[in-house]
Short mmCIF file of C-alpha atoms in Angstrom, two decimals:
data_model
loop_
_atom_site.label_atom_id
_atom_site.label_comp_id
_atom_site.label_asym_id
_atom_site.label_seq_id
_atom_site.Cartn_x
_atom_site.Cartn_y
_atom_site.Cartn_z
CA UNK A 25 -85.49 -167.96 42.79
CA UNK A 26 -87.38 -164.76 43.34
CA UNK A 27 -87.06 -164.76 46.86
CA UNK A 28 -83.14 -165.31 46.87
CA UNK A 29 -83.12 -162.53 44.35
CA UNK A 30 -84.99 -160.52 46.90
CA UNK A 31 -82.50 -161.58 49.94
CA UNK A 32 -79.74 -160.44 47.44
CA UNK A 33 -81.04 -157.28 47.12
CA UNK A 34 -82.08 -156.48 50.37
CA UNK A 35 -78.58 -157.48 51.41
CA UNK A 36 -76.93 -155.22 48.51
CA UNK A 37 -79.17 -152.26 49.95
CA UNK A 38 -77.88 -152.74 54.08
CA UNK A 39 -74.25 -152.59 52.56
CA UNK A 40 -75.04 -149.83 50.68
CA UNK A 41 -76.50 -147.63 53.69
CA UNK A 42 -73.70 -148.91 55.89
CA UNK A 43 -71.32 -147.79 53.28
CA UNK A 44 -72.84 -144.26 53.24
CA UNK A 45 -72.96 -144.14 56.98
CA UNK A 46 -69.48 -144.91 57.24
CA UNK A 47 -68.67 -142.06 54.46
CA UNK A 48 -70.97 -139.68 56.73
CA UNK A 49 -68.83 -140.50 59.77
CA UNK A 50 -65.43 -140.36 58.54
CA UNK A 51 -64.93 -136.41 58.63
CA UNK A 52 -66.59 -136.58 62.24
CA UNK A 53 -63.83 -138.59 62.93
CA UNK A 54 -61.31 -136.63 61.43
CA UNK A 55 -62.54 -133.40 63.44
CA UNK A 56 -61.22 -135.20 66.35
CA UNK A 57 -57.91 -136.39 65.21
CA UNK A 58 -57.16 -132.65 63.36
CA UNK A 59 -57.33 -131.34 66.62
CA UNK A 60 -54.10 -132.56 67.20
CA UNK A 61 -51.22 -129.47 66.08
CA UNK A 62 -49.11 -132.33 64.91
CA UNK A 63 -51.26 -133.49 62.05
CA UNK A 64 -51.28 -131.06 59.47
CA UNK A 65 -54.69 -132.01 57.40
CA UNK A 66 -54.76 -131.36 53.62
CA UNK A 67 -57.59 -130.36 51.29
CA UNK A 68 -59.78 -132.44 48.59
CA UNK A 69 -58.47 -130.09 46.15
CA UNK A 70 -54.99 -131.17 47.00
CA UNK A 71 -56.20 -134.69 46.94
CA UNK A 72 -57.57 -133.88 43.55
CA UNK A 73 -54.21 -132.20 42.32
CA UNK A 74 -52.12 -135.60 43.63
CA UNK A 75 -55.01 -138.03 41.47
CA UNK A 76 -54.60 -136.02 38.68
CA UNK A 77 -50.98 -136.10 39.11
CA UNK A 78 -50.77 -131.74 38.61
CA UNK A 79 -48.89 -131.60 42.03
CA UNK A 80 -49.20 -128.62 44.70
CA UNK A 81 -47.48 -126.35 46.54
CA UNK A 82 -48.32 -125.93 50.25
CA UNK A 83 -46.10 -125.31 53.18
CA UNK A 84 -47.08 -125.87 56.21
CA UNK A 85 -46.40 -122.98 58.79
CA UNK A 86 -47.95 -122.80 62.39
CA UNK A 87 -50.40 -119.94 63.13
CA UNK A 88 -47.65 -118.20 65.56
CA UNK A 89 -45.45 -117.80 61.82
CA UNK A 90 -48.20 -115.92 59.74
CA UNK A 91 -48.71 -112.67 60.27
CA UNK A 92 -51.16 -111.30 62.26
CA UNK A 93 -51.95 -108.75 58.85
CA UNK A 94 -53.30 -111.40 57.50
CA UNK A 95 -55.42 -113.08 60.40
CA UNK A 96 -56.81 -109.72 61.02
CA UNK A 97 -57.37 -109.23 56.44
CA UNK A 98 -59.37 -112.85 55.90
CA UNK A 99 -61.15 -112.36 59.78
CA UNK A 100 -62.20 -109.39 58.34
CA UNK A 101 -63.41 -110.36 54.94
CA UNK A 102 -64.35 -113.86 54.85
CA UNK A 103 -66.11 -113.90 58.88
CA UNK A 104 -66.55 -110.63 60.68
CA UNK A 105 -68.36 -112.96 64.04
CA UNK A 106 -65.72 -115.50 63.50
CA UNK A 107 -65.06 -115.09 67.44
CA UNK A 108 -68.63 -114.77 68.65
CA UNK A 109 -70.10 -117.79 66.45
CA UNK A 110 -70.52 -121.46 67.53
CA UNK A 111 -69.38 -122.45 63.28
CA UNK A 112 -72.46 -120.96 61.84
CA UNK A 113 -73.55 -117.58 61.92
CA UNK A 114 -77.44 -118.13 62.08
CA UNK A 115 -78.13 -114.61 62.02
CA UNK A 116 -76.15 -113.89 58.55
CA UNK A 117 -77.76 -117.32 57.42
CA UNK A 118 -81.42 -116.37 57.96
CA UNK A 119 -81.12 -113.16 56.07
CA UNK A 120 -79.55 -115.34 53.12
CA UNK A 121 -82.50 -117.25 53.13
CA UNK A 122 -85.02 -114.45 53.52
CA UNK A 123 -83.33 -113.33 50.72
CA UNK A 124 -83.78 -116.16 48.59
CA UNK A 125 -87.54 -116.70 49.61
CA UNK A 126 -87.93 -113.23 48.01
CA UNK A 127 -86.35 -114.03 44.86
CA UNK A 128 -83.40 -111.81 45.29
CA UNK A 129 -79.76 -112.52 44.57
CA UNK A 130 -78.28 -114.62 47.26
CA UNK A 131 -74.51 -113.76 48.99
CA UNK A 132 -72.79 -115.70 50.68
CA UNK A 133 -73.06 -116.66 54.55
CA UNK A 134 -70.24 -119.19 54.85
CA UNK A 135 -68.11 -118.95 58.18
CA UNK A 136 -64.66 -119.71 58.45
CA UNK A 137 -65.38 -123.24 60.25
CA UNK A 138 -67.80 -123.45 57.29
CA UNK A 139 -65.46 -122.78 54.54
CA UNK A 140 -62.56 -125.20 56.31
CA UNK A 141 -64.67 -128.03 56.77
CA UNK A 142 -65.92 -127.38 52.58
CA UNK A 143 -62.16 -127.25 52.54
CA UNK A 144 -61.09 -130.43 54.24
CA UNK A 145 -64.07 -132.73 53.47
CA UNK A 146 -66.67 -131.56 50.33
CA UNK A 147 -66.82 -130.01 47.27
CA UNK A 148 -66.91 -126.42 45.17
CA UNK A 149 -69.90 -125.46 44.18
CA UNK A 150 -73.20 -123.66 45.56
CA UNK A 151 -75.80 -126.81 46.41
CA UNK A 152 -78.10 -127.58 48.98
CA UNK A 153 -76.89 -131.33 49.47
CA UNK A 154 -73.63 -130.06 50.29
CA UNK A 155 -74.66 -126.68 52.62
CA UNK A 156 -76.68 -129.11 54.50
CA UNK A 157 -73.33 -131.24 55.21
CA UNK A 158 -71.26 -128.69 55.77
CA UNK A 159 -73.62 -126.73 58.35
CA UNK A 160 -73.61 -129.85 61.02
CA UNK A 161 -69.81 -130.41 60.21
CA UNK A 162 -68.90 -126.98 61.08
CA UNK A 163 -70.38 -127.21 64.40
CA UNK A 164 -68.27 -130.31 65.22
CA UNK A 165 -65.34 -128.30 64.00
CA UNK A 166 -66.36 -125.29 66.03
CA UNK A 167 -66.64 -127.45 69.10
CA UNK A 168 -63.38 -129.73 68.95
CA UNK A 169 -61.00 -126.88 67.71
CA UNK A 170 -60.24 -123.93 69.37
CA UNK A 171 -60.41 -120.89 67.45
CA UNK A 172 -56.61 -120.23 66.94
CA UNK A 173 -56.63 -124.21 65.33
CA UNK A 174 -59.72 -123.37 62.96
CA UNK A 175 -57.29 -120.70 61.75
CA UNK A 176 -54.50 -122.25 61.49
CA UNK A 177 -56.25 -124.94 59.55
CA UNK A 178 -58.25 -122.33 56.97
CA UNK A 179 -54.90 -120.52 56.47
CA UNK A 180 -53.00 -123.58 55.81
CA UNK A 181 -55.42 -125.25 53.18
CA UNK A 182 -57.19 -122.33 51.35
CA UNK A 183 -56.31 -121.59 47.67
CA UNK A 184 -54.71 -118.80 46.37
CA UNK A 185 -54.37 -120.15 42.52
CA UNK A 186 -53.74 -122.97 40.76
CA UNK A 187 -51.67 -125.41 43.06
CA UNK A 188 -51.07 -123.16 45.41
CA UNK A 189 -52.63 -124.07 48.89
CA UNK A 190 -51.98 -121.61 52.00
CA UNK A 191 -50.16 -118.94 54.08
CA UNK A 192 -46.55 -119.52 53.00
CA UNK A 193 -47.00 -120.91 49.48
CA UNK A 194 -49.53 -117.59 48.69
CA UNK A 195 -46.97 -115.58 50.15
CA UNK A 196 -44.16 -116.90 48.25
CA UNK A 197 -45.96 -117.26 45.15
CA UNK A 198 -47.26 -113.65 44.85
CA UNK A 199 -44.70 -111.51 46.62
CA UNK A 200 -41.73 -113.60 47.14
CA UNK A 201 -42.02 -113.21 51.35
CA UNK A 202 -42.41 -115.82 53.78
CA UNK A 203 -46.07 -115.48 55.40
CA UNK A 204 -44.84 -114.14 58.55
CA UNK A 205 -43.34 -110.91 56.75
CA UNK A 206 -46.77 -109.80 54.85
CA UNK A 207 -47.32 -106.44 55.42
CA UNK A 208 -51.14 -105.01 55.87
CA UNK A 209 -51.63 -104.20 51.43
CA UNK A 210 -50.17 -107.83 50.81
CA UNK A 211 -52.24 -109.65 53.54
CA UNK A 212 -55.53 -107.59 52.29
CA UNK A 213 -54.92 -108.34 48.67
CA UNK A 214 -54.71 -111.98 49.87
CA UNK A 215 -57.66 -111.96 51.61
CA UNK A 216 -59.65 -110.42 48.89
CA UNK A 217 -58.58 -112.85 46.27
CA UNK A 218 -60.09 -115.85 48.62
CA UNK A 219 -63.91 -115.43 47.04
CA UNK A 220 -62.42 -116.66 43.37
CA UNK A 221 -58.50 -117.19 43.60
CA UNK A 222 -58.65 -118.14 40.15
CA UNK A 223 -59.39 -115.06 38.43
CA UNK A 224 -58.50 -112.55 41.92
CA UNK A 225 -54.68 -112.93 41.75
CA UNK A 226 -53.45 -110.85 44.62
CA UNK A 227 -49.97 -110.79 42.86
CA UNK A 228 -51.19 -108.76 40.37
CA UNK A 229 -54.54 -107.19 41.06
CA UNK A 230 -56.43 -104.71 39.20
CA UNK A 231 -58.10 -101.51 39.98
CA UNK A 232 -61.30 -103.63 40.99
CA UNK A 233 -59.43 -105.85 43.45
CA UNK A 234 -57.32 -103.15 44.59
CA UNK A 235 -60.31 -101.68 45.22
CA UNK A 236 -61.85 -104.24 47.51
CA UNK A 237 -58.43 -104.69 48.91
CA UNK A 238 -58.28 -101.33 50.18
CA UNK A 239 -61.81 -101.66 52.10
CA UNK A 240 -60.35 -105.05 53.57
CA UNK A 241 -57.16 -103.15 54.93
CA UNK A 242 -59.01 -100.71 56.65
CA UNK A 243 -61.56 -103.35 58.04
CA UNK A 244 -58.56 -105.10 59.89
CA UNK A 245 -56.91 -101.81 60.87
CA UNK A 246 -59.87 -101.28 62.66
CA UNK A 247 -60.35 -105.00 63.93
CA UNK A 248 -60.21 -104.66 67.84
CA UNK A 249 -62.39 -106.28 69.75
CA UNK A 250 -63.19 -109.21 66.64
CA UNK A 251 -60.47 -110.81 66.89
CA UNK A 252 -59.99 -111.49 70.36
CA UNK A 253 -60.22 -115.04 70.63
CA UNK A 254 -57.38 -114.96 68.15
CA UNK A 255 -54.89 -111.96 70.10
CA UNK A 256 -55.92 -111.15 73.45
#
C-alpha cells in the first residue's frame, strides 16, 4: 500500500515538472512563430479583458502606419539603447541593483524587448520570479525579431487605459486621429502616459504630465543617431 502510494506520488510529481516545463517553453515557442508579420500577437491583459468578458479595443496597424513621432516619443522614454542592446540593458540593470544593495529607491531598467515580452507572456507587478523570466525571454525576443518587429509588437499591445491596447486604438481614443497622423505633443503625451496608463491619460493630461511630456518631445526631437536601427 505504501509503496503504490509512493509510485503515485512520484508519478504525480514527473507530470507536474513536465507540466511546468512545457509552460516554460511555450513563449520560447511563440518568439519564433511572432516573428512572422502575419500573426499579429495579443497581450495577457487582453486575454484577461476577453475571460472577464470587459472586451478591448486594439487595432492592429503595421509599423510603416504609425508615426515616426511616436517611435522616436516611447524610444525615447521607455529605452534610450533600444538600438545598441541585445534585450537587456546590463549596464542600466547593474546600477538598479547597486541601487537596491544600498537601500535606495529602485527605478526602473526594463527595455522595450523587456516590457513586450512582460506584455505578451507575464504579469504586472514588480517581483523577482517574474524579472528573472522576463530577462532570458527578452533575449530570445531580441534575437528572433528584428528591431523594427519588437516595435511593431510593443506599439501594437501596450496599454493606454482601460481596454485600450496600442498605436491606433490610443490614437483614436485620446485625440480622435489615426496613429499615423500624431503629431510630436500627441505622440510625447502618449509616450509619457506608458509608466501608469491608468492614472497618465494622455487625452487629458495635467500640468505634471504635460510636464514630462514636454521633456519627452524634446528627447525625440533630438533622437538622431538612437534610433537608427529603426530609420536609417
Amino acid at each position: 500500500m505504501h509503496r503504490s502510494r509512493g509510485l503515485s506520488l512520484a508519478r504525480f510529481l514527473r507530470r507536474l515538472v513536465l507540466i511546468g516545463l512545457v509552460a516554460l517553453a511555450v513563449p520560447y515557442v511563440l518568439i519564433l512563430a511572432y516573428a512572422s508579420p502575419v500573426v499579429h500577437p495579443v497581450s495577457t491583459l487582453m486575454l484577461a479583458d476577453l475571460v472577464t468578458l470587459k472586451g478591448y479595443d486594439r487595432r492592429w496597424v503595421s509599423l510603416d502606419n504609425i508615426s515616426p513621432n511616436l517611435v522616436r516619443s516611447v524610444m525615447m522614454s521607455e529605452d534610450g539603447q533600444f538600438c545598441r542592446h541585445g534585450g537587456v540593458d546590463w549596464g542600466e540593470m547593474k546600477a538598479v541593483v547597486q541601487e537596491a544593495l544600498e537601500g535606495e529607491t529602485t527605478r526602473g531598467a526594463s527595455t522595450i524587448p523587456m516590457q513586450t515580452v512582460k506584455n505578451l507572456f507575464l504579469w504586472n507587478g514588480r517581483s523577482f520570479i517574474r524579472k528573472a523570466l522576463e530577462m532570458p525571454l527578452a533575449i530570445a525576443a531580441d534575437f528572433v525579431w528584428s528591431k523594427p518587429r519588437t516595435m511593431e509588437i510593443y506599439l501594437n499591445v501596450a496599454e493606454w487605459g482601460p481596454g485600450i491596447y496600442g498605436a491606433e486604438a490610443a490614437a483614436q481614443h485620446h485625440f480622435g486621429v489615426p496613429a499615423s497622423k500624431l503629431t510630436r505633443q500627441q505622440a510625447a503625451l502618449l509616450a509619457a502616459a506608458l509608466p501608469n496608463p491608468i492614472t497618465r491619460v494622455a487625452g487629458k493630461p495635467g500640468p505634471g504630465m504635460r510636464r514630462i511630456a514636454g521633456v519627452v518631445e524634446r528627447r525625440a526631437r533630438n533622437a538622431g543617431d538612437y534610433i537608427t536601427c529603426i530609420y536609417e
